[in-house]
Amino acid sequence: FPLAGAGDGEKKKKSGISSLFRMGSKKKQDDKEGDKKKEDKESKKKDKEGGTSGFVAGITLDRGDDKEEDVRTDPREREKKIRTLRKEVESLRDTVKQHKESFSKMSKDQVPVSTRSKVKHSLLLDAANACYKLSLESEMPIDMVALQSRLAITLLDPGTSVPSISPPDPANDNVLLATLRIMGTNNRVQMTLMALEGHYGTLTAFVITRVAPKVCHLVEFSIKPLSLHRLVPFDQAALDAAPVGTLRMSGAFTLGQMHAWVGACFPDVPPKLPEGESVRYMFESTFVGTLVTAEYSKGEAVFRGHNLSVLALIKDVVAKEASTAKAKVDVKSPLIDDGTVLHMLKLLHPKLEKLLKLADTAQYIDALGEVSAQEGSVAFLTPEMRSMVERSEEIKAEHKNSEKHIAFMQHVLEQLFVDRFKFKGVNVKHRIGEVKALVSNYSWAGLCSLFSVS
């Protein structure tokens, strides 16, 4: 008989193996169910993020731009658009051609170049000497500078440059035409200029630098009619210290218009209109120290000053600017104190007398130097002549520009002579030669007699 324990053991072994198989199949089934749940979660996540899950999320009836669709599908529309684009291209080609033709007319011998170098510039009033300091500075060494203007501007000191000044040619607007050759390697050049008051316009500087190819920089400076005046604090007591002439204007002009017209006469006038219903300024002449005030509001302006020529110039400039702006301005008869002319002559007399004496002294410097060199001593000369010999270099330096200053003073006297009688309704332009004759044979008595003052 078989043993009961052995049969039972074999049954247990078979049941254990079958249980292992069942556990394995259950595990596979669980894994399949887990993967299915995971796929369902990912599908739901895609639906939330806008992914495709097989469900319709939204619907629209807009089919896009029908015109674009027509162009893509309709050959006639496509050809029409192509013709439009071709016309635009032809128009651009014609524009480029016109610009090329205009450039070729401007310059046939030059070629366009680009340069990164810049020229810094300034034109500042030297109040102590009543002249202008022109400064030009470039990143590259400066080779040459050319100055051109239709204004009567005098080159007093060329600085380190060698000037070549051409004769005035007013017919071609070349009253000033000067070329300055810069010596050495200099990136900065400074020169001294003197401008006559009464004319306004532009001073043009052509700066040529030492680069290849040659490049010319154009710099322009605006010169005002009363360019030798500067803005000073308003001081009524200083104005009343000397005889004053008054010029009144009225009309249909605004405060802003009159402010712009005053800015056209004087330098240093702020471009922005100050706040308030009225404005007043005071200006001082750096040449003779005379004062002039400008007080104006809407429809009314009053100018007071020591110099009749300044008032006459303001009248002419404002009238011209008002005519350009088509604004009506009524200039009332100026109130002129005869003492203003005498006061102005007293300010000019010592300056002119000093210049004429210096020019006369300079004529004898060379002769006295030769005589003293031959004799070996200056003991035989008078004290005044000995002083002249000892100060010969100083006198020559001062006399360097004395002729230019004398010509400047003569112009001031001529303008004052014309304005003095113009306010009285008398034209004396045909007598200008008398002023020149007076300067050649100068005397204080003759000056007072010419201006009919005592």
Short mmCIF file of C-alpha atoms in Angstrom, two decimals:
data_model
loop_
_atom_site.label_atom_id
_atom_site.label_comp_id
_atom_site.label_asym_id
_atom_site.label_seq_id
_atom_site.Cartn_x
_atom_site.Cartn_y
_atom_site.Cartn_z
CA PHE A 1 0.00 0.00 0.00
CA PRO A 2 1.25 3.42 -0.84
CA LEU A 3 2.13 5.74 2.00
CA ALA A 4 -0.49 8.40 2.74
CA GLY A 5 2.15 11.03 3.52
CA ALA A 6 3.80 10.77 0.10
CA GLY A 7 0.53 11.29 -1.85
CA ASP A 8 -0.41 14.25 0.19
CA GLY A 9 3.01 15.83 -0.43
CA GLU A 10 2.71 15.47 -4.19
CA LYS A 11 -0.74 17.09 -4.16
CA LYS A 12 0.58 19.99 -2.13
CA LYS A 13 3.44 20.42 -4.61
CA LYS A 14 1.03 20.57 -7.58
CA SER A 15 -1.27 23.00 -5.81
CA GLY A 16 1.73 25.27 -4.99
CA ILE A 17 2.85 25.39 -8.64
CA SER A 18 -0.67 26.18 -9.85
CA SER A 19 -0.95 28.94 -7.26
CA LEU A 20 2.29 30.47 -8.56
CA PHE A 21 0.90 30.47 -12.12
CA ARG A 22 -2.31 32.10 -10.91
CA MET A 23 -0.34 34.77 -9.04
CA GLY A 24 1.72 35.50 -12.18
CA SER A 25 -1.36 35.85 -14.39
CA LYS A 26 -3.04 38.08 -11.78
CA LYS A 27 0.03 40.28 -11.67
CA LYS A 28 -0.03 40.63 -15.47
CA GLN A 29 -3.73 41.49 -15.33
CA ASP A 30 -3.05 44.09 -12.63
CA ASP A 31 -0.23 45.57 -14.75
CA LYS A 32 -2.58 45.80 -17.74
CA GLU A 33 -5.23 47.53 -15.66
CA GLY A 34 -2.58 49.93 -14.29
CA ASP A 35 -1.36 50.80 -17.78
CA LYS A 36 -4.94 51.37 -18.91
CA LYS A 37 -5.61 53.72 -15.96
CA LYS A 38 -2.35 55.56 -16.70
CA GLU A 39 -3.36 55.97 -20.36
CA ASP A 40 -6.77 57.30 -19.30
CA LYS A 41 -5.10 59.87 -17.02
CA GLU A 42 -2.75 61.01 -19.78
CA SER A 43 -5.67 61.27 -22.21
CA LYS A 44 -7.62 63.43 -19.76
CA LYS A 45 -4.53 65.61 -19.24
CA LYS A 46 -4.20 66.11 -22.99
CA ASP A 47 -7.85 67.11 -23.17
CA LYS A 48 -7.27 69.74 -20.50
CA GLU A 49 -4.19 71.09 -22.27
CA GLY A 50 -5.98 71.31 -25.60
CA GLY A 51 -4.59 68.09 -27.08
CA THR A 52 -6.42 65.82 -29.48
CA SER A 53 -8.49 63.21 -27.73
CA GLY A 54 -11.07 62.46 -30.37
CA PHE A 55 -13.66 64.84 -28.92
CA VAL A 56 -14.79 68.11 -30.59
CA ALA A 57 -13.55 70.99 -28.40
CA GLY A 58 -14.96 73.87 -30.52
CA ILE A 59 -16.25 74.83 -33.94
CA THR A 60 -15.93 77.97 -36.13
CA LEU A 61 -17.48 79.06 -39.42
CA ASP A 62 -14.61 81.50 -40.31
CA ARG A 63 -12.68 80.15 -43.32
CA GLY A 64 -9.90 82.81 -43.12
CA ASP A 65 -9.22 85.59 -45.61
CA ASP A 66 -11.31 84.86 -48.67
CA LYS A 67 -9.28 87.35 -50.68
CA GLU A 68 -6.02 85.55 -49.92
CA GLU A 69 -7.73 82.28 -50.78
CA ASP A 70 -8.91 83.79 -54.08
CA VAL A 71 -5.39 84.95 -54.86
CA ARG A 72 -4.03 81.48 -54.23
CA THR A 73 -6.72 79.76 -56.25
CA ASP A 74 -7.79 82.31 -58.87
CA PRO A 75 -5.08 82.89 -61.55
CA ARG A 76 -6.55 86.29 -62.51
CA GLU A 77 -6.29 87.60 -58.95
CA ARG A 78 -2.72 86.30 -58.70
CA GLU A 79 -1.73 88.08 -61.91
CA LYS A 80 -3.36 91.30 -60.70
CA LYS A 81 -1.34 91.24 -57.49
CA ILE A 82 1.87 90.51 -59.38
CA ARG A 83 1.23 93.53 -61.67
CA THR A 84 0.69 95.75 -58.59
CA LEU A 85 3.96 94.62 -57.04
CA ARG A 86 5.80 95.22 -60.32
CA LYS A 87 4.43 98.78 -60.45
CA GLU A 88 5.70 99.43 -56.92
CA VAL A 89 9.15 98.11 -57.84
CA GLU A 90 9.24 100.33 -60.95
CA SER A 91 8.24 103.35 -58.86
CA LEU A 92 11.09 102.66 -56.43
CA ARG A 93 13.52 102.30 -59.33
CA ASP A 94 12.41 105.69 -60.74
CA THR A 95 12.92 107.32 -57.33
CA VAL A 96 16.44 105.89 -57.05
CA LYS A 97 17.20 107.05 -60.59
CA GLN A 98 16.04 110.60 -59.82
CA HIS A 99 18.23 110.78 -56.70
CA LYS A 100 21.23 109.51 -58.67
CA GLU A 101 20.67 112.15 -61.37
CA SER A 102 20.32 114.96 -58.82
CA PHE A 103 23.53 113.84 -57.09
CA SER A 104 25.40 113.66 -60.39
CA LYS A 105 24.34 117.25 -61.15
CA MET A 106 25.60 118.42 -57.76
CA SER A 107 29.09 117.06 -58.25
CA LYS A 108 30.56 115.28 -61.25
CA ASP A 109 34.16 115.34 -60.04
CA GLN A 110 33.65 114.07 -56.49
CA VAL A 111 32.57 110.80 -54.99
CA PRO A 112 30.46 110.32 -51.86
CA VAL A 113 32.31 109.04 -48.82
CA SER A 114 31.35 108.37 -45.24
CA THR A 115 33.40 109.46 -42.28
CA ARG A 116 33.08 108.90 -38.59
CA SER A 117 35.12 111.96 -37.62
CA LYS A 118 33.21 114.95 -36.26
CA VAL A 119 34.08 118.63 -35.88
CA LYS A 120 33.29 120.39 -32.62
CA HIS A 121 32.84 124.13 -33.02
CA SER A 122 32.05 127.27 -31.03
CA LEU A 123 31.78 130.99 -31.70
CA LEU A 124 31.97 132.94 -28.45
CA LEU A 125 31.90 136.67 -27.81
CA ASP A 126 35.03 138.05 -26.12
CA ALA A 127 33.47 140.91 -24.15
CA ALA A 128 36.81 142.35 -23.04
CA ASN A 129 38.01 142.92 -26.63
CA ALA A 130 34.63 143.23 -28.41
CA CYS A 131 35.43 140.40 -30.84
CA TYR A 132 34.62 136.75 -31.45
CA LYS A 133 36.69 133.65 -30.74
CA LEU A 134 36.11 130.91 -33.32
CA SER A 135 37.23 127.42 -32.26
CA LEU A 136 37.25 124.31 -34.45
CA GLU A 137 38.29 120.89 -33.16
CA SER A 138 38.34 117.59 -35.02
CA GLU A 139 39.07 113.99 -34.11
CA MET A 140 41.50 113.90 -37.03
CA PRO A 141 44.31 116.43 -37.76
CA ILE A 142 43.03 119.54 -39.57
CA ASP A 143 44.65 120.31 -42.90
CA MET A 144 42.90 123.50 -43.97
CA VAL A 145 40.00 125.81 -43.03
CA ALA A 146 38.14 128.10 -45.43
CA LEU A 147 35.92 130.94 -44.18
CA GLN A 148 33.17 132.51 -46.28
CA SER A 149 30.51 135.11 -45.52
CA ARG A 150 28.58 137.90 -47.18
CA LEU A 151 29.01 139.95 -43.98
CA ALA A 152 31.79 142.42 -43.27
CA ILE A 153 33.81 140.20 -40.92
CA THR A 154 37.49 140.92 -40.28
CA LEU A 155 40.07 138.26 -39.42
CA LEU A 156 42.11 139.81 -36.60
CA ASP A 157 44.24 136.87 -35.48
CA PRO A 158 44.54 133.60 -37.45
CA GLY A 159 46.16 131.77 -34.53
CA THR A 160 48.65 129.08 -35.57
CA SER A 161 47.43 129.01 -39.17
CA VAL A 162 48.79 130.78 -42.24
CA PRO A 163 45.99 132.87 -43.79
CA SER A 164 45.39 133.77 -47.40
CA ILE A 165 42.68 136.42 -47.73
CA SER A 166 41.00 137.09 -51.07
CA PRO A 167 39.71 140.55 -52.06
CA PRO A 168 36.02 141.14 -51.27
CA ASP A 169 33.58 140.11 -53.99
CA PRO A 170 30.13 141.40 -52.93
CA ALA A 171 28.62 140.46 -56.32
CA ASN A 172 29.06 136.78 -55.40
CA ASP A 173 28.29 137.25 -51.68
CA ASN A 174 31.95 136.84 -50.79
CA VAL A 175 32.73 139.85 -48.61
CA LEU A 176 34.87 137.52 -46.50
CA LEU A 177 36.78 134.76 -48.26
CA ALA A 178 39.83 133.45 -46.45
CA THR A 179 41.83 130.20 -46.55
CA LEU A 180 43.87 129.15 -43.53
CA ARG A 181 46.56 126.49 -43.87
CA ILE A 182 47.14 124.68 -40.57
CA MET A 183 50.81 124.15 -39.76
CA GLY A 184 51.97 120.94 -38.12
CA THR A 185 49.65 118.28 -36.75
CA ASN A 186 46.88 120.10 -34.97
CA ASN A 187 43.41 118.82 -34.14
CA ARG A 188 42.28 122.23 -32.88
CA VAL A 189 42.47 125.71 -34.36
CA GLN A 190 41.35 129.01 -32.86
CA MET A 191 41.08 132.43 -34.49
CA THR A 192 39.80 135.91 -33.63
CA LEU A 193 37.15 137.65 -35.72
CA MET A 194 35.57 141.10 -35.62
CA ALA A 195 32.07 141.67 -37.01
CA LEU A 196 30.46 144.99 -37.88
CA GLU A 197 27.07 145.56 -36.31
CA GLY A 198 24.18 146.41 -38.57
CA HIS A 199 24.34 143.36 -40.84
CA TYR A 200 23.24 139.82 -40.14
CA GLY A 201 23.65 136.52 -41.89
CA THR A 202 25.78 133.39 -41.77
CA LEU A 203 29.48 132.69 -41.35
CA THR A 204 30.44 129.41 -43.04
CA ALA A 205 33.55 127.39 -42.19
CA PHE A 206 34.79 124.54 -44.41
CA VAL A 207 37.04 122.21 -42.40
CA ILE A 208 39.23 119.77 -44.35
CA THR A 209 40.87 117.00 -42.34
CA ARG A 210 43.95 114.93 -43.19
CA VAL A 211 42.24 111.67 -44.08
CA ALA A 212 42.06 109.62 -47.23
CA PRO A 213 39.95 110.33 -49.17
CA LYS A 214 39.71 114.06 -48.39
CA VAL A 215 36.59 115.00 -46.45
CA CYS A 216 35.23 118.52 -45.93
CA HIS A 217 33.03 119.33 -42.94
CA LEU A 218 30.69 122.31 -43.29
CA VAL A 219 29.98 124.38 -40.16
CA GLU A 220 27.64 127.40 -40.08
CA PHE A 221 27.35 130.19 -37.49
CA SER A 222 24.50 132.68 -37.25
CA ILE A 223 25.55 136.33 -36.83
CA LYS A 224 22.93 138.68 -35.30
CA PRO A 225 22.59 142.38 -36.27
CA LEU A 226 23.68 143.53 -32.79
CA SER A 227 26.28 140.79 -32.41
CA LEU A 228 28.56 142.80 -30.10
CA HIS A 229 25.87 143.16 -27.42
CA ARG A 230 25.43 140.84 -24.47
CA LEU A 231 22.58 140.20 -22.07
CA VAL A 232 23.07 141.79 -18.60
CA PRO A 233 20.89 142.09 -15.48
CA PHE A 234 18.31 144.84 -15.71
CA ASP A 235 19.57 148.04 -14.01
CA GLN A 236 17.35 151.09 -14.38
CA ALA A 237 19.79 153.35 -12.54
CA ALA A 238 22.59 152.54 -15.01
CA LEU A 239 20.29 153.34 -17.92
CA ASP A 240 19.24 156.68 -16.44
CA ALA A 241 22.87 157.68 -15.81
CA ALA A 242 23.19 158.92 -19.43
CA PRO A 243 20.87 160.57 -21.99
CA VAL A 244 18.37 158.09 -23.44
CA GLY A 245 16.48 157.82 -26.71
CA THR A 246 13.10 156.04 -26.82
CA LEU A 247 11.50 153.98 -29.58
CA ARG A 248 7.86 152.84 -29.23
CA MET A 249 5.98 150.26 -31.29
CA SER A 250 2.38 149.10 -31.27
CA GLY A 251 0.25 146.86 -33.44
CA ALA A 252 -1.53 143.55 -33.83
CA PHE A 253 1.34 141.29 -32.74
CA THR A 254 1.53 138.73 -29.97
CA LEU A 255 4.01 138.56 -27.13
CA GLY A 256 5.63 135.52 -28.74
CA GLN A 257 6.09 137.32 -32.07
CA MET A 258 7.81 140.31 -30.48
CA HIS A 259 9.99 137.95 -28.43
CA ALA A 260 11.10 136.25 -31.64
CA TRP A 261 11.83 139.63 -33.29
CA VAL A 262 13.94 140.74 -30.32
CA GLY A 263 15.79 137.42 -30.57
CA ALA A 264 16.48 138.20 -34.23
CA CYS A 265 18.23 141.45 -33.15
CA PHE A 266 20.27 140.39 -30.12
CA PRO A 267 22.27 137.30 -29.15
CA ASP A 268 21.68 135.49 -25.84
CA VAL A 269 17.88 135.90 -26.00
CA PRO A 270 16.31 132.69 -24.64
CA PRO A 271 14.38 130.86 -27.37
CA LYS A 272 11.62 129.97 -24.91
CA LEU A 273 9.20 132.76 -24.04
CA PRO A 274 9.33 133.58 -20.30
CA GLU A 275 6.15 133.26 -18.28
CA GLY A 276 4.08 136.36 -17.65
CA GLU A 277 2.23 139.00 -19.62
CA SER A 278 5.31 141.17 -20.24
CA VAL A 279 9.04 140.69 -20.78
CA ARG A 280 12.01 143.01 -20.32
CA TYR A 281 15.71 142.63 -21.07
CA MET A 282 18.81 144.82 -20.89
CA PHE A 283 21.78 144.53 -23.25
CA GLU A 284 25.24 146.08 -23.05
CA SER A 285 27.56 146.94 -25.92
CA THR A 286 30.92 145.26 -25.40
CA PHE A 287 32.50 147.87 -27.68
CA VAL A 288 31.57 151.20 -26.01
CA GLY A 289 29.58 150.07 -22.95
CA THR A 290 26.25 151.69 -23.91
CA LEU A 291 22.99 150.13 -22.71
CA VAL A 292 19.68 149.37 -24.41
CA THR A 293 16.51 147.91 -22.90
CA ALA A 294 13.61 146.02 -24.48
CA GLU A 295 10.25 145.97 -22.67
CA TYR A 296 7.33 144.43 -24.51
CA SER A 297 3.92 142.85 -24.07
CA LYS A 298 1.06 141.91 -26.37
CA GLY A 299 0.58 144.69 -28.91
CA GLU A 300 3.16 147.08 -27.44
CA ALA A 301 6.97 147.36 -27.22
CA VAL A 302 9.32 150.05 -25.89
CA PHE A 303 13.08 150.24 -26.55
CA ARG A 304 15.33 152.69 -24.70
CA GLY A 305 19.05 153.16 -25.28
CA HIS A 306 22.09 155.40 -25.27
CA ASN A 307 23.03 154.74 -28.91
CA LEU A 308 20.83 156.07 -31.72
CA SER A 309 22.29 153.57 -34.20
CA VAL A 310 21.10 150.66 -32.05
CA LEU A 311 17.55 152.04 -31.93
CA ALA A 312 17.57 152.64 -35.70
CA LEU A 313 18.76 149.08 -36.29
CA ILE A 314 16.07 147.60 -34.02
CA LYS A 315 13.46 149.58 -35.93
CA ASP A 316 14.65 148.24 -39.31
CA VAL A 317 14.96 144.60 -38.21
CA VAL A 318 11.58 144.49 -36.44
CA ALA A 319 9.89 146.13 -39.45
CA LYS A 320 11.42 143.54 -41.78
CA GLU A 321 10.51 140.59 -39.55
CA ALA A 322 6.96 141.91 -39.11
CA SER A 323 6.57 142.29 -42.86
CA THR A 324 7.68 138.69 -43.34
CA ALA A 325 5.17 137.53 -40.72
CA LYS A 326 2.47 139.79 -42.26
CA ALA A 327 1.91 141.46 -38.89
CA LYS A 328 0.95 145.11 -38.59
CA VAL A 329 3.43 147.19 -36.57
CA ASP A 330 3.15 150.94 -36.08
CA VAL A 331 6.44 152.66 -35.17
CA LYS A 332 5.83 155.94 -33.43
CA SER A 333 8.15 158.93 -33.83
CA PRO A 334 11.19 158.27 -31.63
CA LEU A 335 11.94 160.61 -28.76
CA ILE A 336 15.60 161.54 -29.21
CA ASP A 337 17.63 163.51 -26.72
CA ASP A 338 20.39 165.47 -28.47
CA GLY A 339 22.58 164.62 -25.52
CA THR A 340 22.69 160.98 -26.66
CA VAL A 341 24.76 161.93 -29.71
CA LEU A 342 27.24 163.95 -27.65
CA HIS A 343 27.45 161.13 -25.07
CA MET A 344 28.21 158.61 -27.80
CA LEU A 345 30.90 160.85 -29.32
CA LYS A 346 32.56 161.22 -25.90
CA LEU A 347 32.75 157.43 -25.64
CA LEU A 348 34.22 157.03 -29.14
CA HIS A 349 36.68 159.95 -28.98
CA PRO A 350 39.37 158.44 -26.68
CA LYS A 351 39.32 155.13 -28.55
CA LEU A 352 39.73 156.74 -31.95
CA GLU A 353 42.35 159.20 -30.71
CA LYS A 354 44.44 156.36 -29.24
CA LEU A 355 44.29 154.32 -32.45
CA LEU A 356 45.28 157.28 -34.63
CA LYS A 357 48.15 158.19 -32.34
CA LEU A 358 49.37 154.59 -32.35
CA ALA A 359 49.29 154.49 -36.15
CA ASP A 360 51.22 157.77 -36.29
CA THR A 361 53.82 156.51 -33.81
CA ALA A 362 54.34 153.24 -35.69
CA GLN A 363 55.50 155.21 -38.76
CA TYR A 364 58.60 156.42 -36.90
CA ILE A 365 59.60 153.23 -35.11
CA ASP A 366 61.77 151.79 -37.89
CA ALA A 367 63.44 155.15 -38.64
CA LEU A 368 64.25 155.81 -34.97
CA GLY A 369 65.61 152.28 -34.62
CA GLU A 370 67.99 152.77 -37.56
CA VAL A 371 69.25 156.15 -36.26
CA SER A 372 69.84 154.83 -32.74
CA ALA A 373 71.67 151.79 -34.16
CA GLN A 374 73.99 154.02 -36.22
CA GLU A 375 74.74 156.35 -33.31
CA GLY A 376 75.04 153.48 -30.84
CA SER A 377 73.00 155.39 -28.28
CA VAL A 378 69.58 156.93 -27.71
CA ALA A 379 70.83 159.68 -25.39
CA PHE A 380 70.49 162.35 -28.09
CA LEU A 381 66.75 161.57 -28.57
CA THR A 382 63.96 163.28 -26.70
CA PRO A 383 62.38 161.38 -23.79
CA GLU A 384 59.29 160.68 -25.88
CA MET A 385 61.37 159.27 -28.75
CA ARG A 386 63.50 157.19 -26.40
CA SER A 387 60.31 155.69 -24.98
CA MET A 388 59.19 154.88 -28.50
CA VAL A 389 62.46 153.06 -29.27
CA GLU A 390 62.35 151.13 -26.00
CA ARG A 391 58.74 150.10 -26.58
CA SER A 392 59.16 149.42 -30.28
CA GLU A 393 58.16 145.73 -30.11
CA GLU A 394 55.13 146.49 -27.96
CA ILE A 395 54.04 149.30 -30.28
CA LYS A 396 54.41 147.08 -33.34
CA ALA A 397 52.29 144.37 -31.71
CA GLU A 398 49.58 146.88 -30.85
CA HIS A 399 49.74 148.42 -34.31
CA LYS A 400 49.31 145.02 -35.97
CA ASN A 401 45.53 145.39 -36.15
CA SER A 402 45.22 149.14 -35.56
CA GLU A 403 44.29 149.84 -39.18
CA LYS A 404 41.47 147.32 -38.97
CA HIS A 405 40.22 148.91 -35.75
CA ILE A 406 40.39 152.38 -37.29
CA ALA A 407 38.28 151.17 -40.22
CA PHE A 408 35.84 149.69 -37.71
CA MET A 409 35.63 153.02 -35.82
CA GLN A 410 35.10 154.90 -39.07
CA HIS A 411 32.16 152.63 -39.92
CA VAL A 412 30.63 153.27 -36.47
CA LEU A 413 30.93 157.03 -36.96
CA GLU A 414 29.45 156.86 -40.46
CA GLN A 415 26.44 154.88 -39.20
CA LEU A 416 25.94 157.26 -36.29
CA PHE A 417 26.17 160.25 -38.65
CA VAL A 418 23.45 158.83 -40.95
CA ASP A 419 21.16 157.82 -38.07
CA ARG A 420 21.63 161.14 -36.28
CA PHE A 421 19.99 163.02 -39.15
CA LYS A 422 17.66 160.21 -40.29
CA PHE A 423 15.57 160.58 -37.13
CA LYS A 424 15.20 164.26 -38.08
CA GLY A 425 14.03 163.34 -41.56
CA VAL A 426 17.25 164.38 -43.36
CA ASN A 427 19.19 162.11 -45.72
CA VAL A 428 22.95 162.69 -45.42
CA LYS A 429 24.30 159.58 -47.12
CA HIS A 430 25.89 161.77 -49.78
CA ARG A 431 28.04 163.35 -47.04
CA ILE A 432 29.62 160.10 -45.85
CA GLY A 433 32.95 161.20 -47.34
CA GLU A 434 33.14 163.99 -44.75
CA VAL A 435 33.44 161.37 -42.00
CA LYS A 436 36.36 159.71 -43.78
CA ALA A 437 38.07 163.09 -44.22
CA LEU A 438 37.58 163.81 -40.53
CA VAL A 439 39.23 160.52 -39.52
CA SER A 440 42.22 161.34 -41.76
CA ASN A 441 42.59 164.77 -40.12
CA TYR A 442 41.03 164.13 -36.76
CA SER A 443 40.11 166.66 -34.08
CA TRP A 444 37.48 166.76 -31.36
CA ALA A 445 36.23 170.15 -32.50
CA GLY A 446 35.82 168.92 -36.06
CA LEU A 447 33.92 165.87 -34.83
CA CYS A 448 31.44 167.98 -32.82
CA SER A 449 31.02 170.37 -35.73
CA LEU A 450 30.27 167.56 -38.18
CA PHE A 451 27.56 166.11 -35.93
CA SER A 452 26.17 169.58 -35.12
CA VAL A 453 26.61 169.16 -31.38
CA SER A 454 28.39 171.24 -28.78
#
